[in-house]
C-alpha positions as semicolon CSV with decimal commas, in nm:
position;residue;x (nm);y (nm);z (nm)
1;M;12,671;-3,946;-12,168
2;A;12,984;-4,166;-12,118
3;D;13,172;-4,209;-12,417
4;S;13,153;-4,584;-12,501
5;D;13,507;-4,567;-12,708
6;L;13,686;-4,440;-12,410
7;I;13,861;-4,671;-12,193
8;A;14,065;-4,463;-11,977
9;C;14,284;-4,120;-11,967
10;L;14,653;-4,087;-11,857
11;Y;14,692;-3,732;-11,708
12;P;15,080;-3,644;-11,599
13;A;15,147;-3,692;-11,221
14;G;15,445;-3,686;-10,985
15;D;15,564;-3,567;-10,663
16;H;15,875;-3,358;-10,785
17;H;15,811;-3,086;-11,055
18;S;16,054;-3,243;-11,259
19;V;15,855;-3,600;-11,297
20;W;15,524;-3,392;-11,323
21;A;15,704;-3,183;-11,620
22;A;15,865;-3,508;-11,809
23;S;15,547;-3,651;-11,821
24;Q;15,343;-3,375;-11,941
25;Q;15,547;-3,341;-12,235
26;V;15,458;-3,699;-12,355
27;V;15,131;-3,591;-12,304
28;E;15,176;-3,299;-12,541
29;S;15,414;-3,450;-12,770
30;D;15,364;-3,412;-13,153
31;R;15,400;-3,806;-13,147
32;N;15,120;-3,885;-12,941
33;R;14,897;-3,564;-13,095
34;S;14,619;-3,826;-13,200
35;R;14,549;-3,929;-12,864
36;H;14,593;-3,592;-12,709
37;A;14,284;-3,422;-12,527
38;P;14,281;-3,058;-12,403
39;A;14,222;-2,983;-12,018
40;L;13,854;-2,966;-11,933
41;L;13,889;-2,681;-11,705
42;P;14,117;-2,378;-11,747
43;S;14,418;-2,384;-11,456
44;S;14,300;-2,075;-11,345
45;S;14,014;-2,263;-11,170
46;L;14,250;-2,480;-10,972
47;G;14,145;-2,502;-10,618
48;S;13,830;-2,302;-10,662
49;S;13,616;-2,586;-10,857
50;K;13,490;-2,866;-10,674
51;A;13,631;-3,077;-10,979
52;P;13,918;-3,301;-10,947
53;A;14,254;-3,114;-10,985
54;Y;14,361;-3,329;-11,296
55;H;14,090;-3,173;-11,485
56;C;14,293;-2,877;-11,546
57;S;14,593;-3,083;-11,704
58;P;14,547;-3,212;-12,075
59;C;14,554;-3,609;-12,126
60;L;14,622;-3,920;-12,337
61;R;14,298;-4,100;-12,426
62;L;14,332;-4,476;-12,432
63;S;14,057;-4,547;-12,664
64;F;13,871;-4,864;-12,864
65;S;13,947;-4,701;-13,202
66;P;14,140;-4,681;-13,379
67;P;14,262;-5,030;-13,237
68;P;14,623;-5,087;-13,126
69;K;14,893;-5,183;-13,384
70;R;14,990;-5,509;-13,195
71;D;14,806;-5,779;-13,020
72;K;14,954;-5,679;-12,707
73;G;14,742;-5,378;-12,672
74;L;14,840;-4,990;-12,673
75;V;15,225;-5,042;-12,650
76;C;15,439;-4,768;-12,487
77;G;15,818;-4,729;-12,524
78;W;16,042;-4,520;-12,734
79;D;16,020;-4,702;-13,020
80;P;15,858;-4,465;-13,268
81;S;15,617;-4,712;-13,392
82;C;15,460;-4,745;-13,045
83;D;15,102;-4,653;-12,987
84;I;15,232;-4,418;-12,703
85;V;15,581;-4,297;-12,770
86;L;15,795;-4,211;-12,489
87;P;16,134;-4,024;-12,458
88;N;16,441;-4,232;-12,468
89;L;16,546;-4,149;-12,110
90;S;16,736;-4,381;-11,866
91;G;16,499;-4,643;-11,771
92;V;16,264;-4,628;-12,051
93;S;16,263;-4,961;-12,276
94;F;16,235;-4,957;-12,644
95;R;15,906;-5,144;-12,589
96;H;15,836;-5,069;-12,203
97;A;15,465;-5,181;-12,124
98;A;15,115;-5,182;-12,279
99;F;14,769;-5,122;-12,192
100;T;14,549;-5,423;-12,268
101;F;14,279;-5,644;-12,132
102;D;14,326;-5,979;-11,927
103;E;14,111;-6,292;-11,964
104;H;13,809;-6,162;-11,754
105;D;13,798;-5,846;-11,993
106;R;13,974;-5,603;-11,726
107;L;14,202;-5,316;-11,829
108;I;14,581;-5,405;-11,731
109;Y;14,891;-5,234;-11,719
110;Q;15,151;-5,492;-11,847
111;D;15,531;-5,447;-11,781
112;L;15,708;-5,602;-12,116
113;G;16,028;-5,668;-11,952
114;S;16,156;-5,283;-11,887
115;Q;16,519;-5,293;-11,696
116;A;16,406;-5,122;-11,405
117;G;16,060;-5,241;-11,398
118;S;15,678;-5,059;-11,356
119;Q;15,513;-4,992;-11,030
120;V;15,133;-4,917;-10,979
121;I;15,024;-4,757;-10,638
122;Y;14,644;-4,764;-10,536
123;D;14,579;-4,498;-10,295
124;K;14,944;-4,502;-10,172
125;A;14,916;-4,912;-10,124
126;G;15,063;-5,177;-10,361
127;R;15,443;-5,025;-10,379
128;G;15,701;-5,246;-10,580
129;R;15,875;-5,238;-10,874
130;R;15,825;-5,544;-11,115
131;S;15,910;-5,630;-11,470
132;R;15,708;-5,863;-11,683
133;F;15,428;-5,806;-11,447
134;R;15,077;-5,722;-11,476
135;W;14,819;-5,466;-11,303
136;I;14,461;-5,482;-11,283
137;L;14,345;-5,084;-11,324
138;G;13,980;-5,142;-11,388
139;G;13,685;-5,381;-11,399
140;H;13,720;-5,499;-11,063
141;P;13,572;-5,358;-10,756
142;V;13,878;-5,300;-10,577
143;P;14,062;-5,060;-10,845
144;D;13,746;-4,928;-10,907
145;G;13,674;-4,813;-10,556
146;Q;14,024;-4,663;-10,538
147;E;14,043;-4,282;-10,520
148;E;14,409;-4,251;-10,699
149;T;14,579;-4,474;-10,918
150;I;14,923;-4,391;-11,032
151;I;15,140;-4,569;-11,288
152;H;15,534;-4,497;-11,250
153;M;15,664;-4,657;-11,593
154;T;16,012;-4,515;-11,451
155;P;16,085;-4,299;-11,159
156;S;16,114;-3,990;-11,409
157;L;15,792;-4,080;-11,581
158;C;15,444;-4,079;-11,377
159;F;15,067;-4,075;-11,475
160;R;14,762;-4,080;-11,343
161;V;14,510;-4,317;-11,486
162;V;14,146;-4,254;-11,476
163;V;13,951;-4,566;-11,613
164;C;13,587;-4,528;-11,797
165;R;13,334;-4,735;-11,615
166;H;13,115;-4,979;-11,887
167;D;12,904;-5,258;-11,823
168;V;13,139;-5,534;-11,883
169;A;12,871;-5,796;-11,961
170;S;12,739;-5,608;-12,240
171;P;12,812;-5,793;-12,581
172;L;12,899;-5,436;-12,701
173;Y;13,179;-5,403;-12,468
174;V;13,286;-5,760;-12,507
175;N;13,310;-5,694;-12,882
176;K;13,491;-5,418;-12,872
177;V;13,764;-5,567;-12,626
178;N;13,794;-5,877;-12,849
179;R;13,877;-5,653;-13,124
180;F;14,108;-5,471;-12,907
181;R;14,300;-5,782;-12,825
182;R;14,340;-5,870;-13,183
183;G;14,510;-5,520;-13,298
184;T;14,574;-5,454;-13,653
185;A;14,908;-5,586;-13,699
186;P;14,952;-5,962;-13,676
187;V;15,263;-5,994;-13,871
188;E;15,460;-5,722;-13,663
189;A;15,311;-5,873;-13,353
190;L;15,466;-6,202;-13,435
191;L;15,837;-6,030;-13,508
192;D;15,772;-5,885;-13,152
193;E;15,727;-6,218;-13,003
194;V;16,074;-6,352;-13,117
195;D;16,223;-6,004;-13,070
196;L;16,305;-5,948;-13,453
197;G;16,444;-5,608;-13,501
198;R;16,469;-5,492;-13,122
199;P;16,762;-5,309;-13,079
200;P;17,018;-5,457;-12,828
201;T;16,889;-5,426;-12,429
202;E;17,088;-5,146;-12,263
203;P;17,343;-5,208;-11,940
204;P;17,184;-5,151;-11,648
205;S;17,294;-4,767;-11,570
206;G;17,302;-4,848;-11,160
207;A;17,089;-4,562;-11,111
208;H;16,789;-4,810;-11,067
209;S;16,781;-5,067;-10,837
210;P;16,654;-5,395;-11,008
211;P;16,274;-5,488;-10,976
212;G;16,142;-5,699;-10,733
213;E;15,980;-6,045;-10,755
214;G;15,693;-6,226;-10,630
215;P;15,318;-6,097;-10,633
216;I;15,184;-5,771;-10,516
217;T;14,876;-5,790;-10,261
218;L;14,659;-5,506;-10,097
219;Q;14,492;-5,557;-9,772
220;K;14,233;-5,403;-9,575
221;K;14,140;-5,458;-9,228
222;L;13,768;-5,627;-9,219
223;G;13,751;-5,655;-8,829
224;E;13,959;-5,729;-8,493
225;G;13,871;-5,913;-8,191
226;G;14,041;-5,944;-7,874
227;F;14,291;-6,203;-8,018
228;G;14,260;-6,203;-8,401
229;V;14,237;-5,981;-8,687
230;V;14,082;-6,060;-9,053
231;W;14,224;-5,872;-9,348
232;H;14,049;-5,859;-9,693
233;V;14,373;-5,963;-9,931
234;W;14,371;-5,861;-10,308
235;D;14,606;-5,989;-10,574
236;V;14,674;-5,667;-10,804
237;S;14,783;-5,936;-11,084
238;T;14,518;-6,209;-11,068
239;G;14,252;-6,027;-10,875
240;E;14,213;-6,310;-10,647
241;E;14,074;-6,221;-10,313
242;H;14,071;-6,407;-9,989
243;A;14,049;-6,338;-9,599
244;L;14,361;-6,339;-9,372
245;K;14,283;-6,429;-9,032
246;Q;14,547;-6,397;-8,807
247;P;14,671;-6,308;-8,442
248;S;14,632;-5,944;-8,346
249;D;14,908;-5,714;-8,240
250;R;14,745;-5,744;-7,879
251;A;14,732;-6,090;-7,862
252;I;15,090;-6,098;-7,993
253;R;15,221;-5,857;-7,736
254;E;15,051;-6,004;-7,465
255;R;15,161;-6,363;-7,548
256;R;14,794;-6,487;-7,581
257;V;14,892;-6,660;-7,926
258;N;14,696;-7,021;-7,856
259;V;14,843;-7,208;-8,159
260;H;14,671;-7,510;-8,060
261;R;14,337;-7,373;-8,070
262;W;14,426;-7,215;-8,428
263;R;14,532;-7,566;-8,527
264;E;14,219;-7,714;-8,411
265;E;14,009;-7,424;-8,601
266;A;14,215;-7,497;-8,936
267;R;14,167;-7,871;-8,885
268;M;13,782;-7,875;-8,844
269;L;13,731;-7,604;-9,138
270;G;13,984;-7,829;-9,349
271;Q;13,760;-8,113;-9,290
272;I;13,424;-7,943;-9,394
273;Q;13,296;-7,921;-9,700
274;H;12,938;-7,708;-9,697
275;P;12,756;-7,465;-9,937
276;H;12,694;-7,290;-9,606
277;I;13,005;-7,299;-9,431
278;V;13,322;-7,056;-9,515
279;T;13,560;-7,262;-9,710
280;L;13,940;-7,306;-9,575
281;L;14,163;-7,221;-9,834
282;G;14,506;-7,287;-9,696
283;Q;14,701;-7,233;-9,358
284;D;15,026;-7,133;-9,261
285;F;15,207;-7,172;-8,914
286;I;15,538;-7,064;-8,985
287;D;15,627;-6,795;-8,723
288;L;15,262;-6,681;-8,629
289;P;14,934;-6,891;-8,738
290;R;14,757;-6,752;-9,053
291;L;14,470;-6,899;-9,226
292;E;14,331;-6,786;-9,598
293;L;13,952;-6,808;-9,570
294;E;13,682;-6,771;-9,849
295;Y;13,607;-6,394;-9,883
296;L;13,237;-6,301;-9,868
297;P;13,187;-5,962;-10,030
298;C;12,841;-5,868;-9,885
299;G;12,995;-5,881;-9,517
300;P;12,785;-5,971;-9,195
301;L;12,431;-6,032;-9,172
302;H;12,383;-5,753;-8,943
303;A;12,488;-5,525;-9,236
304;Q;12,200;-5,601;-9,451
305;R;11,941;-5,361;-9,424
306;G;11,544;-5,423;-9,493
307;L;11,575;-5,829;-9,478
308;T;11,242;-5,965;-9,605
309;P;11,042;-6,254;-9,453
310;R;11,158;-6,458;-9,746
311;E;11,534;-6,368;-9,706
312;C;11,472;-6,436;-9,300
313;L;11,345;-6,781;-9,414
314;D;11,623;-6,837;-9,651
315;V;11,869;-6,742;-9,391
316;L;11,718;-6,941;-9,125
317;R;11,714;-7,285;-9,367
318;Q;12,070;-7,221;-9,487
319;C;12,220;-7,197;-9,155
320;L;11,988;-7,496;-9,040
321;S;12,166;-7,698;-9,319
322;A;12,518;-7,602;-9,197
323;L;12,414;-7,692;-8,827
324;D;12,252;-8,020;-8,957
325;D;12,575;-8,123;-9,073
326;L;12,792;-7,998;-8,824
327;H;12,560;-8,146;-8,547
328;G;12,514;-8,478;-8,715
329;R;12,902;-8,572;-8,694
330;H;13,042;-8,808;-8,442
331;P;13,128;-8,627;-8,215
332;P;12,927;-8,360;-8,318
333;I;13,087;-7,995;-8,408
334;V;12,922;-7,729;-8,206
335;H;12,983;-7,379;-8,315
336;R;12,906;-7,188;-7,987
337;D;12,930;-6,856;-8,131
338;I;12,634;-6,803;-8,365
339;S;12,552;-6,438;-8,417
340;P;12,468;-6,180;-8,696
341;G;12,860;-6,093;-8,698
342;N;12,942;-6,475;-8,807
343;I;12,684;-6,529;-9,031
344;L;12,882;-6,383;-9,380
345;V;12,660;-6,293;-9,712
346;R;12,818;-6,423;-10,012
347;Q;12,537;-6,279;-10,254
348;R;12,205;-6,073;-10,206
349;D;11,984;-5,956;-10,494
350;E;11,610;-5,941;-10,566
351;D;11,605;-6,318;-10,630
352;N;11,786;-6,510;-10,343
353;I;12,034;-6,417;-10,044
354;H;12,321;-6,664;-9,984
355;V;12,511;-6,687;-9,636
356;K;12,769;-6,879;-9,459
357;L;12,852;-6,945;-9,128
358;A;13,179;-6,833;-9,030
359;D;13,434;-6,780;-8,702
360;F;13,501;-7,134;-8,613
361;G;13,755;-7,012;-8,321
362;L;13,553;-7,102;-8,016
363;T;13,407;-7,428;-8,211
364;K;13,442;-7,773;-8,029
365;E;13,380;-8,157;-8,121
366;S;13,200;-8,275;-7,819
367;D;12,864;-8,379;-7,663
368;D;12,955;-8,238;-7,315
369;L;13,083;-7,863;-7,329
370;V;13,141;-7,626;-7,013
371;T;13,309;-7,343;-7,126
372;M;13,094;-7,006;-7,109
373;C;13,197;-6,823;-7,426
374;G;13,006;-6,697;-7,713
375;T;12,808;-6,352;-7,785
376;R;12,611;-6,255;-7,477
377;R;12,325;-6,111;-7,688
378;Y;12,274;-6,438;-7,828
379;L;12,382;-6,719;-7,578
380;A;12,130;-6,992;-7,475
381;P;12,032;-6,970;-7,129
382;E;12,211;-7,302;-7,035
383;V;12,551;-7,168;-7,095
384;Y;12,522;-6,935;-6,783
385;G;12,459;-7,238;-6,559
386;L;12,715;-7,449;-6,379
387;G;12,650;-7,771;-6,593
388;A;12,765;-7,879;-6,940
389;Y;12,544;-7,800;-7,248
390;T;12,553;-7,949;-7,585
391;A;12,459;-7,871;-7,957
392;A;12,137;-7,756;-7,868
393;V;12,317;-7,370;-7,788
394;D;12,371;-7,329;-8,157
395;I;11,967;-7,389;-8,234
396;W;11,899;-7,114;-7,985
397;S;12,123;-6,869;-8,079
398;L;12,025;-6,908;-8,439
399;G;11,664;-6,888;-8,338
400;V;11,737;-6,540;-8,163
401;V;11,924;-6,418;-8,474
402;V;11,621;-6,500;-8,691
403;M;11,388;-6,348;-8,475
404;E;11,553;-6,045;-8,440
405;R;11,589;-5,991;-8,795
406;L;11,177;-6,050;-8,830
407;S;11,075;-5,874;-8,525
408;D;11,357;-5,725;-8,315
409;L;11,464;-5,830;-7,958
410;P;11,292;-5,684;-7,649
411;D;11,384;-5,362;-7,534
412;S;11,520;-5,480;-7,197
413;H;11,812;-5,442;-6,955
414;A;11,777;-5,798;-6,842
415;K;12,076;-6,006;-6,837
416;E;12,177;-6,366;-6,832
417;R;11,890;-6,615;-6,811
418;D;11,646;-6,322;-6,739
419;W;11,746;-6,196;-7,053
420;C;11,663;-6,536;-7,219
421;H;11,318;-6,552;-7,067
422;E;11,252;-6,208;-7,220
423;I;11,321;-6,335;-7,577
424;A;11,121;-6,672;-7,544
425;K;10,847;-6,439;-7,402
426;K;10,842;-6,162;-7,677
427;L;10,835;-6,422;-7,940
428;K;10,526;-6,581;-7,769
429;D;10,359;-6,241;-7,779
430;D;10,468;-6,173;-8,128
431;F;10,320;-6,506;-8,246
432;R;10,010;-6,437;-8,058
433;H;9,968;-6,078;-8,237
434;E;10,064;-6,235;-8,603
435;P;10,096;-6,609;-8,610
436;D;10,270;-6,799;-8,885
437;G;10,506;-7,075;-8,991
438;V;10,817;-6,922;-8,923
439;K;10,765;-6,782;-8,580
440;E;10,616;-7,125;-8,455
441;L;10,912;-7,306;-8,600
442;L;11,144;-7,016;-8,381
443;M;10,938;-7,103;-8,087
444;S;11,049;-7,471;-8,130
445;M;11,413;-7,356;-8,129
446;V;11,387;-7,053;-7,868
447;V;11,278;-7,258;-7,593
448;M;11,450;-7,223;-7,233
449;D;11,469;-7,599;-7,166
450;P;11,734;-7,752;-7,419
451;G;11,567;-8,098;-7,384
452;R;11,298;-7,981;-7,529
453;R;11,465;-7,770;-7,804
454;S;11,433;-7,908;-8,168
455;S;11,725;-8,065;-8,324
456;A;11,897;-7,904;-8,642
457;H;11,815;-8,191;-8,846
458;D;11,452;-8,158;-8,731
459;C;11,423;-7,785;-8,737
460;F;11,593;-7,798;-9,097
461;N;11,315;-8,038;-9,236
462;R;11,043;-7,829;-9,108
463;A;11,196;-7,517;-9,282
464;Q;11,223;-7,668;-9,582
465;A;10,853;-7,744;-9,558
466;L;10,729;-7,414;-9,524
467;P;10,621;-7,179;-9,802
468;D;10,800;-6,879;-9,889
469;P;10,653;-6,580;-9,750
470;T;10,576;-6,329;-10,053
471;E;10,548;-5,996;-10,055
472;D;10,190;-5,968;-10,215
473;C;10,023;-6,253;-10,040
474;C;9,745;-6,254;-9,778
475;Q;9,851;-6,385;-9,440
476;T;9,545;-6,517;-9,209
477;P;9,616;-6,554;-8,846
478;R;9,437;-6,845;-8,672
479;A;9,111;-6,733;-8,610
480;G;8,972;-6,869;-8,286
481;F;9,296;-7,015;-8,184
482;S;9,543;-6,898;-7,918
483;L;9,852;-7,021;-7,747
484;E;9,865;-7,213;-7,448
485;E;10,134;-7,358;-7,267
486;D;10,102;-7,665;-7,035
487;N;10,247;-7,773;-6,699
488;E;10,570;-7,902;-6,878
489;G;10,647;-7,598;-7,088
490;Q;10,480;-7,752;-7,403
491;H;10,326;-7,526;-7,642
492;Q;9,984;-7,571;-7,774
493;I;9,771;-7,376;-8,031
494;V;9,441;-7,428;-7,892
495;A;9,083;-7,345;-8,066
496;A;8,894;-7,071;-7,862
497;P;8,585;-7,138;-7,677
498;G;8,295;-7,126;-7,893
499;S;8,533;-7,193;-8,178
500;S;8,402;-7,552;-8,175
501;R;8,265;-7,775;-7,894
502;G;8,547;-8,038;-7,935
503;G;8,857;-7,783;-7,943
504;V;9,160;-7,876;-8,152
505;S;9,516;-7,824;-8,059
506;L;9,857;-7,866;-8,257
507;A;10,143;-7,932;-7,995
508;P;10,475;-7,968;-8,146
509;G;10,600;-8,307;-7,993
510;P;10,956;-8,312;-7,818
511;S;11,251;-8,344;-8,065
512;T;11,442;-8,712;-8,069
513;A;11,798;-8,698;-8,003
514;T;11,837;-8,801;-8,385
515;G;11,641;-8,499;-8,501
516;Q;11,365;-8,729;-8,640
517;S;10,981;-8,593;-8,630
518;Q;10,681;-8,796;-8,652
519;S;10,398;-8,790;-8,897
520;P;10,127;-8,492;-8,871
521;V;9,782;-8,580;-8,769
522;F;9,514;-8,406;-8,592
523;V;9,370;-8,473;-8,254
524;R;9,137;-8,336;-7,975
525;S;9,270;-8,112;-7,698
526;G;9,497;-8,334;-7,412
527;A;9,674;-8,548;-7,678
528;P;10,045;-8,529;-7,760
529;V;10,073;-8,401;-8,148
530;P;10,398;-8,422;-8,340
531;Q;10,498;-8,124;-8,533
532;S;10,498;-8,105;-8,901
533;N;10,398;-7,945;-9,203
534;I;10,080;-7,974;-9,408
535;S;10,258;-8,009;-9,730
536;A;10,430;-8,331;-9,604
537;W;10,090;-8,418;-9,491
538;K;9,913;-8,414;-9,794
539;R;10,171;-8,589;-9,979
540;T;10,176;-8,922;-9,742
541;R;9,819;-8,926;-9,619
542;S;9,527;-9,096;-9,839
543;L;9,192;-8,985;-9,796
544;S;9,008;-9,318;-9,728
545;T;8,685;-9,155;-9,548
546;D;8,438;-8,915;-9,640
547;E;8,562;-8,724;-9,308
548;E;8,917;-8,701;-9,460
549;E;8,768;-8,603;-9,777
550;L;8,568;-8,303;-9,662
551;S;8,906;-8,200;-9,489
552;A;9,075;-8,168;-9,804
553;V;8,774;-7,970;-9,958
554;Y;8,806;-7,742;-9,655
555;L;9,187;-7,693;-9,747
556;D;9,106;-7,631;-10,073
557;W;8,868;-7,337;-9,971
558;I;9,090;-7,202;-9,753
559;C;9,400;-7,197;-9,994
560;D;9,191;-7,047;-10,276
561;P;9,238;-6,659;-10,271
562;L;8,904;-6,622;-10,476
563;H;8,715;-6,825;-10,250
564;A;8,456;-6,652;-9,999
565;L;8,587;-6,823;-9,719
566;G;8,996;-6,834;-9,874
567;G;9,265;-6,684;-9,816
568;G;9,216;-6,384;-10,033
569;S;8,876;-6,276;-9,916
570;D;8,789;-5,964;-9,696
571;L;8,700;-6,200;-9,426
572;A;9,040;-6,358;-9,428
573;A;9,208;-5,993;-9,459
574;D;9,034;-5,864;-9,157
575;L;9,102;-6,178;-8,938
576;G;9,463;-6,169;-9,057
577;Q;13,226;-5,225;-9,218
578;E;13,531;-5,202;-9,258
579;S;13,791;-4,986;-9,222
580;S;13,860;-4,744;-9,541
581;G;14,189;-4,758;-9,655
582;W;14,403;-5,062;-9,826
583;S;14,751;-5,113;-9,738
584;D;15,036;-5,316;-9,860
585;L;15,072;-5,685;-9,746
586;P;15,357;-5,924;-9,771
587;P;15,305;-6,214;-9,946
588;S;15,148;-6,538;-9,804
589;T;15,312;-6,877;-9,798
590;V;14,964;-6,982;-9,898
591;D;14,725;-6,847;-10,166
592;K;14,361;-6,820;-10,273
593;S;13,993;-6,628;-10,144
594;V;13,740;-6,467;-9,712
595;P;13,548;-6,465;-9,407
596;R;13,557;-6,266;-9,129
597;S;13,601;-6,452;-8,825
598;V;13,815;-6,442;-8,523
599;S;13,766;-6,625;-8,172
600;R;13,604;-6,443;-7,929
601;T;13,508;-6,494;-7,544
602;L;13,266;-6,300;-7,328
603;E;13,495;-5,988;-7,284
604;P;13,289;-5,653;-7,364
605;T;13,404;-5,652;-7,725
606;G;13,068;-5,550;-7,897
607;P;12,870;-5,786;-8,125
608;G;13,079;-5,963;-8,384
609;L;13,441;-5,934;-8,498
610;G;13,502;-5,590;-8,546
611;Q;13,169;-5,476;-8,668
612;A;12,981;-5,171;-8,646
613;T;12,710;-5,177;-8,356
614;V;12,412;-5,357;-8,480
615;D;12,141;-5,094;-8,600
616;H;11,823;-5,292;-8,529
617;H;11,520;-5,266;-8,737
618;S;11,155;-5,417;-8,720
619;I;11,049;-5,559;-9,044
620;Q;10,702;-5,567;-9,113
621;Q;10,592;-5,913;-9,255
622;G;10,338;-5,890;-9,512
623;P;10,041;-6,071;-9,472
624;S;10,021;-6,446;-9,630
625;I;9,850;-6,774;-9,565
626;V;10,072;-7,061;-9,480
627;W;9,978;-7,440;-9,483
628;D;9,997;-7,466;-9,117
629;D;9,713;-7,191;-9,104
630;A;9,523;-7,359;-9,380
631;E;9,545;-7,730;-9,159
632;H;9,451;-7,562;-8,841
633;M;9,173;-7,395;-8,971
634;A;9,057;-7,693;-9,168
635;A;9,039;-7,916;-8,860
636;A;8,832;-7,648;-8,680
637;L;8,584;-7,642;-8,947
638;L;8,561;-8,007;-8,987
639;L;8,497;-8,072;-8,616
640;A;8,253;-7,758;-8,630
641;L;8,066;-7,926;-8,897
642;R;8,087;-8,263;-8,736
643;E;7,945;-8,129;-8,411
644;T;7,628;-7,984;-8,615
645;D;7,553;-8,294;-8,760
């Protein structure tokens, strides 16, 4: 069981024996006896045990109790009153540094103004001496994920810090941190602030170069495409993180840096503020283009395993919300490369998933596009043609992305438009096998003819009206209904022969240019029926006749899980990555937090920007009854009863 009073341990370290020996003397000094802890393992087990080598060394324990003597934290220096007393060696200051907590309750190492400065190295990255500077040691995913964090107090004193993990949100931990910050000697702390009682500063000996200035950041590659690379950048002092997108070495080497395209991407992102579109934090075009973007810690959509039907619907809703905004502008903004690698996940937990569209390197403001670009697996069929295409290409791509997460794409070697035909055919087959409202919406998006494809505005409204799938609800297929296609490629859900002599169909009407949908009604086969959702129908339609009232009663039956003909009956049930290491990064001229996005053409670069190969999993959708099911079945029952009257 973890020691709730322990903050961290300091072990002697150093590349040279003299440095290690001097550091061990600090650990074993009588002045630091109260914090001394013996080695966990005998030195004889070094190399033969799977335990870390530092377990064979003694250490200094940094703990909450007793609390520090000053409100600066546990102070280190050659002052005998320091919490950790250091030897009076060259480069060691009277009060050299302190271990304390920042405003976010994260453990930090704070240099208090030493002459030569301190240095903290995270897995051999982040080098640079600084004075009056802070380094985050724990309480953040980046330092917590390091294998080794080494503090160089001076060139001759070096310690490995091992931070204890705590529940930083627990009241007990927060109270301990607050008491730790206060210390036990406020009067002495006040004197310390005005430097009373402190000996004059030693003149520089010349043996150490002066400390540097400016921020220190770590970088880790998130992905790389043919023309750009994206890095995760973390500031060691503030903990701020962002994504830095810049031209790749290959693009620079081959002189293929299109500065105009980079400026266009920055301009378009700069004018967009949407909760489901990645945010531009800064830009710099000195020497080479550099875009600083919001960092989304959960990575791309294709890295998320086991998305539930509810999560898939949430992803669809959020991305349609973004496309509704982009396509609704004048001229419309067309993304042109919607894929799982360009949908980034900001947060995912048991209650929700939050995604954002990223990688606007291929984005265009136009009603008339001709360039063939994007990710082949998700390209709309019209992109392969010789003519122009429109914003409808984004609708197809998003529909295919969500379809893939729900039921996977066809196992086929078809290419270009033939591949698109295979996708549309499989979606129809999936709907026949297990119909639901989400697939019905996808069928209005994954349409070969872009003129019959629903708009982002219309799809978003329909997605919002769909009920949330649940893990344990019963999904009732449309008993006695089938999917048919007319001569013009329109889909109709038609009552099978014998289910009613009148035949009922619900066909999605063509989407208008403005994305407006018509009010929902039921009609007999052969008449065009607009697309809609039952919840909107029930809100807007008044029951003025016995016929309509009876229809509403049947809806109640079907939706009642305890009714003999309802969704819960037995009858209804029977019908029913990154690179692994961090490295140093020179400070950027602009600052803040990341997406992963790099422009991409139809080169064989794989799916997404520098992402691992997509591992496609079929997701079995749990049974559930949806409003569309209820509407269709109620209409069929109503007509059947009318025929028997």
